[in-house]
PDB file of C-alpha atoms in Angstrom:
ATOM      1  CA  UNK A1194     155.108  33.079  59.785  1.00 83.00           C
ATOM      2  CA  UNK A1195     153.509  29.784  58.750  1.00 95.00           C
ATOM      3  CA  UNK A1196     151.779  27.983  61.605  1.00 97.00           C
ATOM      4  CA  UNK A1197     151.908  24.525  59.973  1.00 98.00           C
ATOM      5  CA  UNK A1198     153.917  22.527  57.466  1.00 96.00           C
ATOM      6  CA  UNK A1199     153.529  19.539  55.155  1.00 95.00           C
ATOM      7  CA  UNK A1200     154.269  17.097  57.976  1.00 96.00           C
ATOM      8  CA  UNK A1201     151.433  18.578  60.049  1.00 97.00           C
ATOM      9  CA  UNK A1202     149.048  18.200  57.114  1.00 96.00           C
ATOM     10  CA  UNK A1203     150.079  14.589  56.517  1.00 95.00           C
ATOM     11  CA  UNK A1204     149.757  13.715  60.219  1.00 97.00           C
ATOM     12  CA  UNK A1205     146.182  15.005  60.221  1.00 96.00           C
ATOM     13  CA  UNK A1206     144.928  14.041  56.769  1.00 95.00           C
ATOM     14  CA  UNK A1207     147.184  11.248  55.579  1.00 95.00           C
ATOM     15  CA  UNK A1208     149.431  11.138  52.538  1.00 94.00           C
ATOM     16  CA  UNK A1209     146.740   9.924  50.162  1.00 94.00           C
ATOM     17  CA  UNK A1210     144.428  12.871  50.864  1.00 94.00           C
ATOM     18  CA  UNK A1211     147.237  15.414  50.573  1.00 95.00           C
ATOM     19  CA  UNK A1212     148.362  13.857  47.288  1.00 94.00           C
ATOM     20  CA  UNK A1213     144.791  13.901  46.013  1.00 93.00           C
ATOM     21  CA  UNK A1214     144.179  17.581  46.804  1.00 94.00           C
ATOM     22  CA  UNK A1215     147.654  19.049  46.226  1.00 94.00           C
ATOM     23  CA  UNK A1216     148.867  17.252  43.083  1.00 93.00           C
ATOM     24  CA  UNK A1217     147.690  19.849  40.575  1.00 91.00           C
ATOM     25  CA  UNK A1218     149.961  18.721  37.729  1.00 91.00           C
ATOM     26  CA  UNK A1219     149.148  14.986  38.103  1.00 90.00           C
ATOM     27  CA  UNK A1220     152.771  13.900  38.443  1.00 93.00           C
ATOM     28  CA  UNK A1221     152.144  11.718  41.503  1.00 91.00           C
ATOM     29  CA  UNK A1222     153.590  14.145  44.059  1.00 91.00           C
ATOM     30  CA  UNK A1223     152.005  16.931  46.042  1.00 92.00           C
ATOM     31  CA  UNK A1224     152.969  20.328  44.640  1.00 94.00           C
ATOM     32  CA  UNK A1225     155.047  22.178  47.259  1.00 94.00           C
ATOM     33  CA  UNK A1226     153.912  25.595  45.988  1.00 96.00           C
ATOM     34  CA  UNK A1227     150.249  24.634  46.312  1.00 96.00           C
ATOM     35  CA  UNK A1228     150.776  23.410  49.870  1.00 97.00           C
ATOM     36  CA  UNK A1229     152.856  26.455  50.801  1.00 97.00           C
ATOM     37  CA  UNK A1230     150.152  28.779  49.442  1.00 97.00           C
ATOM     38  CA  UNK A1231     147.395  27.001  51.385  1.00 97.00           C
ATOM     39  CA  UNK A1232     149.415  27.125  54.606  1.00 98.00           C
ATOM     40  CA  UNK A1233     150.295  30.787  54.028  1.00 98.00           C
ATOM     41  CA  UNK A1234     146.636  31.636  53.387  1.00 98.00           C
ATOM     42  CA  UNK A1235     145.632  29.799  56.560  1.00 98.00           C
ATOM     43  CA  UNK A1236     148.321  31.574  58.583  1.00 98.00           C
ATOM     44  CA  UNK A1237     147.251  34.968  57.249  1.00 98.00           C
ATOM     45  CA  UNK A1238     143.633  34.215  58.108  1.00 98.00           C
ATOM     46  CA  UNK A1239     144.666  33.197  61.639  1.00 98.00           C
ATOM     47  CA  UNK A1240     146.754  36.365  62.055  1.00 98.00           C
ATOM     48  CA  UNK A1241     143.669  38.411  61.233  1.00 97.00           C
ATOM     49  CA  UNK A1242     142.015  37.047  64.354  1.00 97.00           C
ATOM     50  CA  UNK A1243     145.020  36.723  66.670  1.00 96.00           C
ATOM     51  CA  UNK A1244     146.300  40.208  65.891  1.00 95.00           C
ATOM     52  CA  UNK A1245     143.353  41.662  67.796  1.00 95.00           C
ATOM     53  CA  UNK A1246     144.594  40.245  71.110  1.00 93.00           C
ATOM     54  CA  UNK A1247     148.199  39.160  70.631  1.00 94.00           C
ATOM     55  CA  UNK A1248     151.356  40.821  69.363  1.00 93.00           C
ATOM     56  CA  UNK A1249     152.344  39.333  66.020  1.00 94.00           C
ATOM     57  CA  UNK A1250     154.358  37.452  65.028  1.00 93.00           C
ATOM     58  CA  UNK A1251     153.777  35.004  67.857  1.00 93.00           C
ATOM     59  CA  UNK A1252     156.983  34.110  69.714  1.00 91.00           C
ATOM     60  CA  UNK A1253     156.239  30.418  69.172  1.00 92.00           C
ATOM     61  CA  UNK A1254     153.497  28.340  67.574  1.00 95.00           C
ATOM     62  CA  UNK A1255     151.253  26.588  70.100  1.00 96.00           C
ATOM     63  CA  UNK A1256     149.874  23.211  69.046  1.00 96.00           C
ATOM     64  CA  UNK A1257     146.336  24.611  69.065  1.00 96.00           C
ATOM     65  CA  UNK A1258     147.263  27.229  66.461  1.00 98.00           C
ATOM     66  CA  UNK A1259     148.882  24.535  64.301  1.00 98.00           C
ATOM     67  CA  UNK A1260     145.678  22.496  64.513  1.00 98.00           C
ATOM     68  CA  UNK A1261     143.647  25.490  63.332  1.00 98.00           C
ATOM     69  CA  UNK A1262     146.133  26.152  60.514  1.00 98.00           C
ATOM     70  CA  UNK A1263     145.867  22.564  59.287  1.00 98.00           C
ATOM     71  CA  UNK A1264     142.048  22.678  59.366  1.00 98.00           C
ATOM     72  CA  UNK A1265     141.989  25.934  57.414  1.00 98.00           C
ATOM     73  CA  UNK A1266     144.671  24.835  54.914  1.00 98.00           C
ATOM     74  CA  UNK A1267     142.864  21.542  54.209  1.00 97.00           C
ATOM     75  CA  UNK A1268     139.680  23.482  53.572  1.00 97.00           C
ATOM     76  CA  UNK A1269     141.487  25.778  51.115  1.00 96.00           C
ATOM     77  CA  UNK A1270     143.187  22.852  49.357  1.00 96.00           C
ATOM     78  CA  UNK A1271     139.816  21.265  48.566  1.00 94.00           C
ATOM     79  CA  UNK A1272     139.149  23.772  45.804  1.00 80.00           C
ATOM     80  CA  UNK A1273     136.337  21.717  44.248  1.00 82.00           C
ATOM     81  CA  UNK A1274     134.308  21.481  47.434  1.00 87.00           C
ATOM     82  CA  UNK A1275     135.425  20.033  50.724  1.00 91.00           C
ATOM     83  CA  UNK A1276     133.769  17.042  52.383  1.00 94.00           C
ATOM     84  CA  UNK A1277     131.462  17.843  55.286  1.00 96.00           C
ATOM     85  CA  UNK A1278     133.942  16.846  58.015  1.00 96.00           C
ATOM     86  CA  UNK A1279     136.556  19.217  56.600  1.00 96.00           C
ATOM     87  CA  UNK A1280     134.023  22.057  56.383  1.00 96.00           C
ATOM     88  CA  UNK A1281     133.075  21.344  60.010  1.00 97.00           C
ATOM     89  CA  UNK A1282     136.755  21.443  61.079  1.00 97.00           C
ATOM     90  CA  UNK A1283     137.184  24.739  59.233  1.00 98.00           C
ATOM     91  CA  UNK A1284     134.041  26.234  60.799  1.00 98.00           C
ATOM     92  CA  UNK A1285     135.138  25.124  64.270  1.00 98.00           C
ATOM     93  CA  UNK A1286     138.578  26.680  63.783  1.00 98.00           C
ATOM     94  CA  UNK A1287     137.058  29.984  62.673  1.00 98.00           C
ATOM     95  CA  UNK A1288     134.616  29.986  65.598  1.00 98.00           C
ATOM     96  CA  UNK A1289     137.467  29.386  68.043  1.00 98.00           C
ATOM     97  CA  UNK A1290     139.547  32.142  66.447  1.00 98.00           C
ATOM     98  CA  UNK A1291     136.577  34.487  66.710  1.00 98.00           C
ATOM     99  CA  UNK A1292     136.316  33.688  70.436  1.00 97.00           C
ATOM    100  CA  UNK A1293     140.024  34.452  70.816  1.00 96.00           C
ATOM    101  CA  UNK A1294     139.645  37.791  69.027  1.00 96.00           C
ATOM    102  CA  UNK A1295     136.743  38.744  71.318  1.00 95.00           C
ATOM    103  CA  UNK A1296     138.711  37.827  74.440  1.00 93.00           C
ATOM    104  CA  UNK A1297     136.491  34.859  75.322  1.00 95.00           C
ATOM    105  CA  UNK A1298     139.275  32.323  74.831  1.00 94.00           C
ATOM    106  CA  UNK A1299     142.985  32.477  75.613  1.00 93.00           C
ATOM    107  CA  UNK A1300     145.543  30.448  73.707  1.00 92.00           C
ATOM    108  CA  UNK A1301     147.725  28.431  76.074  1.00 86.00           C
ATOM    109  CA  UNK A1302     151.497  28.345  75.630  1.00 79.00           C
ATOM    110  CA  UNK A1303     151.887  31.826  74.188  1.00 79.00           C
ATOM    111  CA  UNK A1304     154.594  33.776  75.971  1.00 54.00           C
ATOM    112  CA  UNK A1305     153.663  37.030  74.261  1.00 46.00           C
ATOM    113  CA  UNK A1306     151.077  39.600  75.189  1.00 47.00           C
ATOM    114  CA  UNK A1307     147.810  38.239  76.448  1.00 49.00           C
ATOM    115  CA  UNK A1308     144.501  39.987  76.733  1.00 46.00           C
ATOM    116  CA  UNK A1309     144.040  42.212  79.753  1.00 52.00           C
ATOM    117  CA  UNK A1310     141.322  40.511  81.767  1.00 50.00           C
ATOM    118  CA  UNK A1311     141.199  43.212  84.431  1.00 52.00           C
ATOM    119  CA  UNK A1312     138.365  45.633  83.909  1.00 57.00           C
ATOM    120  CA  UNK A1313     138.713  49.120  85.294  1.00 59.00           C
ATOM    121  CA  UNK A1314     135.765  51.310  86.118  1.00 61.00           C
ATOM    122  CA  UNK A1315     135.611  54.836  87.461  1.00 64.00           C
ATOM    123  CA  UNK A1316     132.650  56.585  88.918  1.00 64.00           C
ATOM    124  CA  UNK A1317     132.014  59.914  90.538  1.00 65.00           C
ATOM    125  CA  UNK A1318     129.153  61.534  92.357  1.00 68.00           C
ATOM    126  CA  UNK A1319     128.316  65.029  93.546  1.00 73.00           C
ATOM    127  CA  UNK A1320     129.211  66.123  97.064  1.00 72.00           C
ATOM    128  CA  UNK A1321     126.949  64.844  99.842  1.00 71.00           C
ATOM    129  CA  UNK A1322     124.024  67.225 100.451  1.00 69.00           C
ATOM    130  CA  UNK A1323     122.623  65.854 103.697  1.00 67.00           C
ATOM    131  CA  UNK A1324     125.675  65.620 105.929  1.00 69.00           C
ATOM    132  CA  UNK A1325     125.372  64.876 109.669  1.00 72.00           C
ATOM    133  CA  UNK A1326     126.092  68.557 110.372  1.00 71.00           C
ATOM    134  CA  UNK A1327     123.332  69.730 108.023  1.00 66.00           C
ATOM    135  CA  UNK A1328     120.843  67.373 109.650  1.00 67.00           C
ATOM    136  CA  UNK A1329     121.701  68.335 113.234  1.00 75.00           C
ATOM    137  CA  UNK A1330     118.601  69.601 114.928  1.00 72.00           C
ATOM    138  CA  UNK A1331     116.281  68.275 112.286  1.00 67.00           C
ATOM    139  CA  UNK A1332     113.199  66.544 113.597  1.00 64.00           C
TER     140      UNK A1332
END
């Protein structure tokens, strides 16, 4: 399930950037297959992290996940080397996804399974040796 679309990319990057990085045949329009592949790759990468803590596919796409998908897709679309701010966005998205997979961050607005934050511990010990009865008369 793709977590972003062309409109999301344009809202974040602007039409001129998307045209520049996704017009592989130089016809003046962004190639839909190139954009679809970048979004699919980003979504697959995100699923690799989210699948650790959430049931996939997600029941809906929270805005935060769309933001990560756009950052990752833009990074992938810059095949000849992304500018520093795009690399930083990509790195930040991956770091956040890593925190989600380790249970350190919860994604708001997901109605599906969420990580179990309740820890359960069991302990046992041997029977008490020095009971009040055993110590009666001891001085």
